Short mmCIF file of C-alpha atoms in Angstrom, two decimals:
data_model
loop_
_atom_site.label_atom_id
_atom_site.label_comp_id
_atom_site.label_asym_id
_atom_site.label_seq_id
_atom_site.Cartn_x
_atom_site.Cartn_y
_atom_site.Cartn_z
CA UNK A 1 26.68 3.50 -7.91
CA UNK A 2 24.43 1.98 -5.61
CA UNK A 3 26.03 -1.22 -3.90
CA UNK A 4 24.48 -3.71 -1.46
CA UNK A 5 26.67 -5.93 0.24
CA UNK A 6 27.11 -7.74 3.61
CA UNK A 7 24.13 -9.50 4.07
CA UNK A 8 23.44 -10.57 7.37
CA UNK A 9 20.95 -11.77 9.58
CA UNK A 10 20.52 -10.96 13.65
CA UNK A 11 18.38 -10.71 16.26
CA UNK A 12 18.10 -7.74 18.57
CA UNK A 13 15.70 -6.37 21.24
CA UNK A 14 13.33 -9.44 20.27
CA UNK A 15 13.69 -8.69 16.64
CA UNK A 16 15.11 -10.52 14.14
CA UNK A 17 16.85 -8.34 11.22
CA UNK A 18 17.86 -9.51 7.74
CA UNK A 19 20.31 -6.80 6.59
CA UNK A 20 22.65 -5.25 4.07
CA UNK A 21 25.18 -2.46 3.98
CA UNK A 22 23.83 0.16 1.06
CA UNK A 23 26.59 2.10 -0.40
CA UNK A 24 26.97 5.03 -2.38
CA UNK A 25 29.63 6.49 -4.80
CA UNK A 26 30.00 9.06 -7.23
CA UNK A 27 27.24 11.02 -6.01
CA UNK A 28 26.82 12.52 -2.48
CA UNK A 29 24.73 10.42 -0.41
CA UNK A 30 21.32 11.57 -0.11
CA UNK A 31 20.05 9.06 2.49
CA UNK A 32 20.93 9.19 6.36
CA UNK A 33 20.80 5.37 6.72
CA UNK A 34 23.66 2.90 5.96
CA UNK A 35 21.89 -0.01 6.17
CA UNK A 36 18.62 -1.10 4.77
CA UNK A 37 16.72 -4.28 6.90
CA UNK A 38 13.85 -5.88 7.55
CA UNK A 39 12.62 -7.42 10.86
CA UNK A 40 10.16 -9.71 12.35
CA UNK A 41 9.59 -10.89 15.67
CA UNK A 42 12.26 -12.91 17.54
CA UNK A 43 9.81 -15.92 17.52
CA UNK A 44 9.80 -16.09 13.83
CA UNK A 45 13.48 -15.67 13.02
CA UNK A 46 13.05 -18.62 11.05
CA UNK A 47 10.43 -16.81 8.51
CA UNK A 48 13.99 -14.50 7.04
CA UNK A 49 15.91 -16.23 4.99
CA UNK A 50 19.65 -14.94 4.36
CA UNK A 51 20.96 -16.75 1.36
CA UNK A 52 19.56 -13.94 -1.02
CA UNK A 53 19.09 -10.11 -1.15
CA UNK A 54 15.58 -10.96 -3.07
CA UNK A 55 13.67 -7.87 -0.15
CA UNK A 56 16.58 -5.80 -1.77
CA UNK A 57 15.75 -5.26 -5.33
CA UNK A 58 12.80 -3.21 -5.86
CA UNK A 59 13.55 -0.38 -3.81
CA UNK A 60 17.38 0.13 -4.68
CA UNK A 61 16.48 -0.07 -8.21
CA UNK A 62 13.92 2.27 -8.93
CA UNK A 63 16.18 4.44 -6.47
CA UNK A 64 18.90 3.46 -8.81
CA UNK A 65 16.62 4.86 -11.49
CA UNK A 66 15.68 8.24 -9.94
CA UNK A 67 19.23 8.89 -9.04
CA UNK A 68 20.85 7.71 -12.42
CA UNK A 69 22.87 5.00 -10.22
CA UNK A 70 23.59 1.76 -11.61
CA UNK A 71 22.74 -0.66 -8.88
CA UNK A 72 25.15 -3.75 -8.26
CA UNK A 73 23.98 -6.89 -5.51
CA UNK A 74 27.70 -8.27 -4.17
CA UNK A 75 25.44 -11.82 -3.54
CA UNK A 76 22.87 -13.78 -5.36
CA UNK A 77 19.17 -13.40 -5.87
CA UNK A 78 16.55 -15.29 -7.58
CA UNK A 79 16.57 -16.24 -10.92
CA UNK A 80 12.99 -15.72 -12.11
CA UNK A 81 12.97 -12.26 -10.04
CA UNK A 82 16.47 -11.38 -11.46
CA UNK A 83 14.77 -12.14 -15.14
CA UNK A 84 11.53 -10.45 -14.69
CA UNK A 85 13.77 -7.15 -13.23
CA UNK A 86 15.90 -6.99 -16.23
CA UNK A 87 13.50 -7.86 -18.82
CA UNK A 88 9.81 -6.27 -17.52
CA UNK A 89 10.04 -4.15 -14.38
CA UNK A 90 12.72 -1.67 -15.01
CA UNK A 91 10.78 -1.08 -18.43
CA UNK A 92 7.68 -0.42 -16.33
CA UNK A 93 10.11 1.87 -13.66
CA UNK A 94 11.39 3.82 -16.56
CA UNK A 95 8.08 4.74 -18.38
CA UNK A 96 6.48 5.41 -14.59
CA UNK A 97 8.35 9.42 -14.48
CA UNK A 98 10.59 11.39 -16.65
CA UNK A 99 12.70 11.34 -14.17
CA UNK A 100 13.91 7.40 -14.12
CA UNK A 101 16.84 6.57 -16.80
CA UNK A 102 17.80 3.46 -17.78
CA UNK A 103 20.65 1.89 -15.58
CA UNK A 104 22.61 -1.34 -15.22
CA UNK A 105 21.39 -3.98 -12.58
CA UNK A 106 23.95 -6.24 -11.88
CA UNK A 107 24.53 -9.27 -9.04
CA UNK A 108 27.28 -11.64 -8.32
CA UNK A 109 25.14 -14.77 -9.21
CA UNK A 110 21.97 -16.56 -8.03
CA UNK A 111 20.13 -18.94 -5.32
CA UNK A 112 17.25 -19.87 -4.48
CA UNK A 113 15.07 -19.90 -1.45
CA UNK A 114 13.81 -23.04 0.21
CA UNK A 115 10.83 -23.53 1.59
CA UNK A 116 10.51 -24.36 5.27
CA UNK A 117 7.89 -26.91 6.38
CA UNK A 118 5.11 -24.00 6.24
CA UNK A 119 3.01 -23.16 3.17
CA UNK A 120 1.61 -19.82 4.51
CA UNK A 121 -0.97 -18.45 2.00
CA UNK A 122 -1.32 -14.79 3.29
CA UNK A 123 -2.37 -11.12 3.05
CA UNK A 124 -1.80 -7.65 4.33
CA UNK A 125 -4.37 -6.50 7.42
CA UNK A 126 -5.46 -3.28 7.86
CA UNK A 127 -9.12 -3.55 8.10
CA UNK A 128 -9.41 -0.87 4.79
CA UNK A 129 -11.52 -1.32 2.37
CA UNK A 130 -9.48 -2.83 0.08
CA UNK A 131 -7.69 -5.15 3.04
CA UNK A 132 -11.45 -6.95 4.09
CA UNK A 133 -12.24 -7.28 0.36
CA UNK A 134 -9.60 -9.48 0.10
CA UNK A 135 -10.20 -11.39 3.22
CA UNK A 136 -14.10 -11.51 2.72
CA UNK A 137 -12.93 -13.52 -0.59
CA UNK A 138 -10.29 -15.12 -0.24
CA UNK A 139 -10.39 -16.61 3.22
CA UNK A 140 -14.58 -15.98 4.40
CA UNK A 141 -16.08 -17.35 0.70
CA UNK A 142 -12.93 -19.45 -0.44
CA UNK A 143 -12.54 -23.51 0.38
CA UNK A 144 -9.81 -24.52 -1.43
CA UNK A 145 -6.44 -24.84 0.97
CA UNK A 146 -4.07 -24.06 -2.46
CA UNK A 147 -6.21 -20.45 -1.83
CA UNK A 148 -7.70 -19.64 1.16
CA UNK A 149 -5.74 -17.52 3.47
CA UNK A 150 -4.39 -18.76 6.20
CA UNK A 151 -1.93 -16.20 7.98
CA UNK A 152 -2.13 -11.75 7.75
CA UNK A 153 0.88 -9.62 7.90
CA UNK A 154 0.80 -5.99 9.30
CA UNK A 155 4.16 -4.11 7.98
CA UNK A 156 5.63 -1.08 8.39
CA UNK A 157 8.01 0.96 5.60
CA UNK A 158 5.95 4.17 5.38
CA UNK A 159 2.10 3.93 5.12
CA UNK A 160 2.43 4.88 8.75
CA UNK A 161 4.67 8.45 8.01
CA UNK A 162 8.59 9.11 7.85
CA UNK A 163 10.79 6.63 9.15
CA UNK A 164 12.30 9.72 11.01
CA UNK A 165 9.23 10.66 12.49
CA UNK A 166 8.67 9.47 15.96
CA UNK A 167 5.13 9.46 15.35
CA UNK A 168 5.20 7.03 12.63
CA UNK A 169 6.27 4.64 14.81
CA UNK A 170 4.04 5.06 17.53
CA UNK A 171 0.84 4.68 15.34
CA UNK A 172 2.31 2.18 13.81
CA UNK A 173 2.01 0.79 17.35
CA UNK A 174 -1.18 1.77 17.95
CA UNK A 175 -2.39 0.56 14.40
CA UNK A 176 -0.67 -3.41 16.14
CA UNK A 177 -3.57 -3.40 18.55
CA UNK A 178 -6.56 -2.29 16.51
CA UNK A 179 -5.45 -4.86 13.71
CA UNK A 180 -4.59 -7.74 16.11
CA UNK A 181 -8.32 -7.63 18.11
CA UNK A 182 -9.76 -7.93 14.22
CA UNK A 183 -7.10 -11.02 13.24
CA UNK A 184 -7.98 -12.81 16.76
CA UNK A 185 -11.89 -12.69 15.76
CA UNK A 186 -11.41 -13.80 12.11
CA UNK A 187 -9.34 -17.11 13.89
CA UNK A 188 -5.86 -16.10 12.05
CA UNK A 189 -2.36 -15.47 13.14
CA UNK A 190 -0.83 -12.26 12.60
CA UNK A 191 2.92 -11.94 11.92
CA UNK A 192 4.07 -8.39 12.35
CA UNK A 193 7.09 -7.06 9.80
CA UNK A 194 8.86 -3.95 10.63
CA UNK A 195 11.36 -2.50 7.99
CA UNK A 196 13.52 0.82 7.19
CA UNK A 197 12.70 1.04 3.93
CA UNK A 198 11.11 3.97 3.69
CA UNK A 199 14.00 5.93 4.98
CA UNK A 200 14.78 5.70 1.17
CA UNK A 201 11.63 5.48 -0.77
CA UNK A 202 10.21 8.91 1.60
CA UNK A 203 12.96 10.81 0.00
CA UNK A 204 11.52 10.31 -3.98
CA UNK A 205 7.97 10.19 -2.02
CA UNK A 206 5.87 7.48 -0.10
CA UNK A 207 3.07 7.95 -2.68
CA UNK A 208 5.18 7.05 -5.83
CA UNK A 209 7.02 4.29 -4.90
CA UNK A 210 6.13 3.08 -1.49
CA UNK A 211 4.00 0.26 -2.48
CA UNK A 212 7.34 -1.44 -3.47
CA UNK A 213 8.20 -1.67 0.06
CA UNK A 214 5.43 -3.41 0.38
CA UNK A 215 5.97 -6.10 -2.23
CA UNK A 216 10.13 -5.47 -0.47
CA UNK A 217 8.80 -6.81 2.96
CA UNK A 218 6.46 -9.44 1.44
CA UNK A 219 9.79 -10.87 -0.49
CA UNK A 220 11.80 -11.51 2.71
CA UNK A 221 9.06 -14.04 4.19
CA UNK A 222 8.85 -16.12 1.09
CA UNK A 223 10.82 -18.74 2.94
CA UNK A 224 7.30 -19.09 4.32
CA UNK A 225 4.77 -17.66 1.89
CA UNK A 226 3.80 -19.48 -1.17
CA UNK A 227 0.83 -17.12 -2.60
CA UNK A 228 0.72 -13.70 -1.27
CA UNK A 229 -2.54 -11.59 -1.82
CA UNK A 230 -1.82 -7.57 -2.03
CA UNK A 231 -4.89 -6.14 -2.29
CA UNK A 232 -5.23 -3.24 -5.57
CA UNK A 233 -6.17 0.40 -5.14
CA UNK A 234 -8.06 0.16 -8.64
CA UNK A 235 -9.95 -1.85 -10.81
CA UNK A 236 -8.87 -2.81 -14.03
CA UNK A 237 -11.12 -0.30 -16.29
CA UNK A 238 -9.87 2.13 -13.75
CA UNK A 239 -6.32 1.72 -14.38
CA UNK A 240 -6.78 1.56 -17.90
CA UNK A 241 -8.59 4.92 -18.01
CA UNK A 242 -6.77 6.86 -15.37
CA UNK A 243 -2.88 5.26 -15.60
CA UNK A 244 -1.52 8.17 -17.60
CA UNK A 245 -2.60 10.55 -14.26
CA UNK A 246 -1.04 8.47 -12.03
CA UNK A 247 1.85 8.88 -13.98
CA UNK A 248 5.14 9.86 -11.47
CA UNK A 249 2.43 9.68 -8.85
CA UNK A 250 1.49 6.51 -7.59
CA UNK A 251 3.01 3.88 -9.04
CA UNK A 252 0.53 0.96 -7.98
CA UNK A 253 -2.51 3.22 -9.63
CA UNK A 254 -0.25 3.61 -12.67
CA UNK A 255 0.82 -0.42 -13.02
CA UNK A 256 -0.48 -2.88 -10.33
CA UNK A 257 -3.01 -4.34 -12.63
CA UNK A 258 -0.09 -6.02 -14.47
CA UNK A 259 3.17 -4.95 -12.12
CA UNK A 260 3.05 -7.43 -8.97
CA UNK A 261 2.55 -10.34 -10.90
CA UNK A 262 6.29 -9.73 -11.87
CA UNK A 263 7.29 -9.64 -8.69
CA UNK A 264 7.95 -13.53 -8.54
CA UNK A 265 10.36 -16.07 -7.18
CA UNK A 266 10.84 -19.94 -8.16
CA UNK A 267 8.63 -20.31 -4.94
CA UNK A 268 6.93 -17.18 -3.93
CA UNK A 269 3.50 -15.81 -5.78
CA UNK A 270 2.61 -12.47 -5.97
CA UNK A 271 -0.96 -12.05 -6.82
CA UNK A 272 -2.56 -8.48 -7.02
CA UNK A 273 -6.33 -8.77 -5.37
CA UNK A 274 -9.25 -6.59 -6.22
CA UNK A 275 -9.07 -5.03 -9.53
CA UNK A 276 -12.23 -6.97 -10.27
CA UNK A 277 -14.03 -4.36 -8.49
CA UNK A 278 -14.16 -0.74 -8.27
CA UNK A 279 -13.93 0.95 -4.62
CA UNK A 280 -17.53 1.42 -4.42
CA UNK A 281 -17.99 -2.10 -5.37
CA UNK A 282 -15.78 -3.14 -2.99
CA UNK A 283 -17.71 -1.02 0.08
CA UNK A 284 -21.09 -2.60 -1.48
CA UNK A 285 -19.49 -6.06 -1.27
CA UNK A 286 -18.57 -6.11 2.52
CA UNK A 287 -21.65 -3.84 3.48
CA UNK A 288 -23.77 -6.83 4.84
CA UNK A 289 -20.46 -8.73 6.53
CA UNK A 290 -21.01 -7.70 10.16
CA UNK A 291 -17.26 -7.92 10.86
CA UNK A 292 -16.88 -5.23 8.22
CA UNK A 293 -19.67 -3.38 10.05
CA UNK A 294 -17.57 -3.67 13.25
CA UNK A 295 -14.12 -3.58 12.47
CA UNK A 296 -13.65 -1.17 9.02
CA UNK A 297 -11.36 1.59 9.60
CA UNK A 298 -10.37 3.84 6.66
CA UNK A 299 -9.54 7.39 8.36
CA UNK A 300 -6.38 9.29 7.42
CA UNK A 301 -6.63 11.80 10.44
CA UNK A 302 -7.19 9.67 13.15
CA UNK A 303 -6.98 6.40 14.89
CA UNK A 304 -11.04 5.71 14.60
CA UNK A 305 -13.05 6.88 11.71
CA UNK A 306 -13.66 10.78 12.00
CA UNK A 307 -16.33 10.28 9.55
CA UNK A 308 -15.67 13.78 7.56
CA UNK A 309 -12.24 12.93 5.79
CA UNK A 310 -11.20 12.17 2.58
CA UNK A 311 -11.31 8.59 2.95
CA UNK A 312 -14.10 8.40 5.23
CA UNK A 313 -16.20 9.80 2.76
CA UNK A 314 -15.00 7.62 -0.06
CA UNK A 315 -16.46 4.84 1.69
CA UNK A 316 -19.76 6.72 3.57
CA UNK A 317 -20.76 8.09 0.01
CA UNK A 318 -21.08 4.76 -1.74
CA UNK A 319 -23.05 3.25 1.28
CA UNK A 320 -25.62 6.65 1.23
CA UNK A 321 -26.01 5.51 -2.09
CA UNK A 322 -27.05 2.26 -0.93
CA UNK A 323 -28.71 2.85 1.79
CA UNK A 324 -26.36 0.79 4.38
CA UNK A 325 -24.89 3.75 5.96
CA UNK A 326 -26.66 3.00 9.51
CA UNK A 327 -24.96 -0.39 9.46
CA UNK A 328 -21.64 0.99 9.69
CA UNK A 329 -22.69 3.19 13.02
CA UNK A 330 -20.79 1.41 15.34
CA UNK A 331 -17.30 2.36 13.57
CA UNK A 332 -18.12 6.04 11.74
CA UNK A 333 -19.46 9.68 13.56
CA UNK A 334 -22.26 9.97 10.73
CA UNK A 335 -22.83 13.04 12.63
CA UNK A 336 -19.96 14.72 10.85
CA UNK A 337 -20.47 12.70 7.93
CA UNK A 338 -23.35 14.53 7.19
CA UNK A 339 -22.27 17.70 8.50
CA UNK A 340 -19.65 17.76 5.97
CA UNK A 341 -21.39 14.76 3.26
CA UNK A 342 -22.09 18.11 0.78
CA UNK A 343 -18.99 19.54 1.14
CA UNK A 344 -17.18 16.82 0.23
CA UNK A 345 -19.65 15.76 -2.70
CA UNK A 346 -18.97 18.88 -4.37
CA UNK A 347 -15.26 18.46 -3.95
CA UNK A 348 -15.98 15.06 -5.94
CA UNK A 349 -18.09 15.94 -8.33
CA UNK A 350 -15.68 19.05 -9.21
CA UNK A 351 -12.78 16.26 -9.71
CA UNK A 352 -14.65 14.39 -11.81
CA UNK A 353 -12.28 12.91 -14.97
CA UNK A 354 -9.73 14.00 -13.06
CA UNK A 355 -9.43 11.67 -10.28
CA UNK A 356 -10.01 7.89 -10.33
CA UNK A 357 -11.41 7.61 -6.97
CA UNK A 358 -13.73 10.33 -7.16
CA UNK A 359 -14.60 9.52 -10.42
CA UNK A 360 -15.37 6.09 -9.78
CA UNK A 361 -17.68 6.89 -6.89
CA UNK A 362 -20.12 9.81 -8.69
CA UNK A 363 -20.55 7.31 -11.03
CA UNK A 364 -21.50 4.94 -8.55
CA UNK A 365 -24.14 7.43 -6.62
CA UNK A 366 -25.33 8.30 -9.77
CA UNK A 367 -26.26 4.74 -10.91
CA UNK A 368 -28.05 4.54 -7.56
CA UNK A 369 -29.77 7.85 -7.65
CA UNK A 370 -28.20 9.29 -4.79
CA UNK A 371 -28.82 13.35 -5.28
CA UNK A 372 -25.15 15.22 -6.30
CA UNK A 373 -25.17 18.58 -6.93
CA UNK A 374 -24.59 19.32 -10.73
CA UNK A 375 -21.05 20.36 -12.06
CA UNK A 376 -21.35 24.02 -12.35
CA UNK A 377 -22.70 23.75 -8.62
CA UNK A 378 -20.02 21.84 -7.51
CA UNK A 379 -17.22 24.07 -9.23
CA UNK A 380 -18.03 26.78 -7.88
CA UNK A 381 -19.24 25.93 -4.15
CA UNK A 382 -15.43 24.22 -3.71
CA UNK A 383 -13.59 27.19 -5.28
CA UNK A 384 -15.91 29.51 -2.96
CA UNK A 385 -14.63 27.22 -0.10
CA UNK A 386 -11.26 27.18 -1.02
CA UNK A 387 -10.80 30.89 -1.34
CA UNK A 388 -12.43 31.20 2.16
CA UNK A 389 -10.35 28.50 3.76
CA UNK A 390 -7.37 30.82 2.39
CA UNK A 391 -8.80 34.28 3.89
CA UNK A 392 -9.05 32.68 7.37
CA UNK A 393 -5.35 31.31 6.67
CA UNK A 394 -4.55 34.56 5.95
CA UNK A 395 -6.52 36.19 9.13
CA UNK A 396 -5.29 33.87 11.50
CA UNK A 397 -1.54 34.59 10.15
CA UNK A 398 -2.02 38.39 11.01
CA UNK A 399 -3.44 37.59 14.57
#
């Protein structure tokens, strides 16, 4: 069993903490961490509140379910989120791998949150793609004050690497800076949330499950937060078509068309952003917005945009195809985008059915004419390239 007990909340080195003993029995204990916590900044203590183990839920459970642990809260939660666990998202857990079972959720009873005197109405930062999308619409192009956000959040619990992992931490850091110069030009506060839990979620894999981490983090602050937008990886037709390969891969691909509206409190709304749009219609949509043009960052390798990764070139293809790649200059080496643009084009084109991403962009070049080479092409120029990349594995092995 899986118990979480002890609920407390304390401040340390300028953080505040809102934390929980996590026990095991019955099985040996496969995590290294005791506790599991979330933390904001000393200033804003008052964002945590510590009458309910609400940022507690997600995680343990589908943990629960991978382990074949019942799960058991000694404290209260929310009603609504307590219903919508037990009747909708540990369906949705279960059908996400083979390897979930069933288990029994239990808590000792149930609270609510109260609101403090600030309705925040927020959204991640991380000056993606998918993170300025939902800015440009929801807080550049929206009026109303029930909608328009008003605060960002920058949180860690694994898109940054292994909790364990020194370097997670320090770009992590690093990430801080880049986001807060972007927040202080679009006139918004940013609160920062630091959290542990992907000392657990790393251990079934950051791209299955880690997006509940996310939604974990998000759930702690709703003493604040009214209306929460996380922005979507997919659109809707996307997720539709490609759910069944996401599959025991990434669990926001397979479900967060339908899944983070679940994720609810009798004050707190979750409200998944984006799946309106495909990713190419996304990088169309904020290719004119100049802070876009200055502040998008999308690399996986690197701090700025190396301009020849995956991810770069999910977002330099589309704007080839529209002809707006010399208005991202500024923030992309299109030097070694189109060093590598055919490389990579191939590798897409070859993945074609097969991956929603890549999928979703051909189609997008292709509707604008942008030259791809043809399947067959494609096939076999990226299994010639992947047998060579082996040899001079190989090679540089015997060295």
């Amino acid at each position: 069993m899986f118990k979480l007990s002890n609920l407390q909340k304390f401040t340390k080195d300028k953080w505040t903490y809102l934390s929980c003993d996590f026990n095991v029995t019955e099985i040996e204990n496969p995590f290294q961490e005791k506790t599991m916590w979330v933390a904001v900044e000393e200033k804003n203590a008052d964002m945590l509140a510590d009458n309910v183990y609400d940022p507690f839920v997600l995680v343990p459970v589908i943990l629960g379910m991978y382990y074949k642990q019942d799960v058991h809260i000694d404290g209260n939660i929310s009603p609504r989120l307590y219903h919508n666990m037990q009747h909708y998202l540990m369906n949705i857990f279960d059908r996400f791998s083979d390897r979930t079972s069933p288990i029994s959720f239990t808590v000792n009873g149930f609270d609510t949150v109260t609101r403090g005197g600030v309705e925040l109405v927020g959204t991640g930062i991380s000056c993606g793609v998918d993170s300025l999308v939902t800015i440009y619409d929801n807080f550049v192009n929206e009026n109303d004050p029930n909608f328009k956000i008003n605060s960002l959040f920058f949180v860690n619990c694994g898109t940054h690497g292994d909790y364990e992992d020194p370097a997670s931490h320090k770009k992590y850091r690093d990430r801080v800076a880049l986001n807060k110069t972007a927040a202080e030009e679009l006139g918004l506060p940013m609160y920062l949330v630091n959290s542990n839990f992907h000392a657990y979620t790393h251990k079934i894999g950051e791209q299955k499950i880690g997006y509940l981490a996310i939604y974990s983090c998000v759930l702690s602050l709703q003493k604040c937060i009214k209306r929460y937008y996380t922005s979507s990886n997919l659109s809707y037709d996307e997720i539709a078509e490609f759910s069944k390969l996401s599959r025991d891969f990434d669990i926001a691909e397979y479900a967060e068309s339908y899944m983070p509206h679940l994720i609810v409190t009798e004050n707190f709304e979750l409200v998944i952003d984006g799946c309106q749009y495909t990713r190419a219609e996304k990088t169309e949509r904020i290719s004119e917005w100049r802070f876009a043009q200055k502040h998008l960052n999308v690399c996986v390798l690197q701090a700025d945009n190396c301009g020849c990764c995956n991810k770069c070139m999910r977002t330099l293809i589309p704007l080839e195809a529209i002809g707006k790649l010399e208005n991202f200059k500024d923030v992309f080496n299109l030097n070694a985008y189109r060093k590598y643009a055919y490389r990579w084009k191939c590798s897409f084109v070859s993945h074609y059915g097969k991956d929603a991403m890549k999928t979703s962009i051909v189609r997008y070049a292709r509707a604008h004419d942008l030259s791809l080479p043809s399947v067959s092409v494609a096939k076999v120029y990226t299994l010639c390239y992947r047998i060579l990349r082996k040899i001079k594995r190989v090679m540089k092995g015997t060295r």
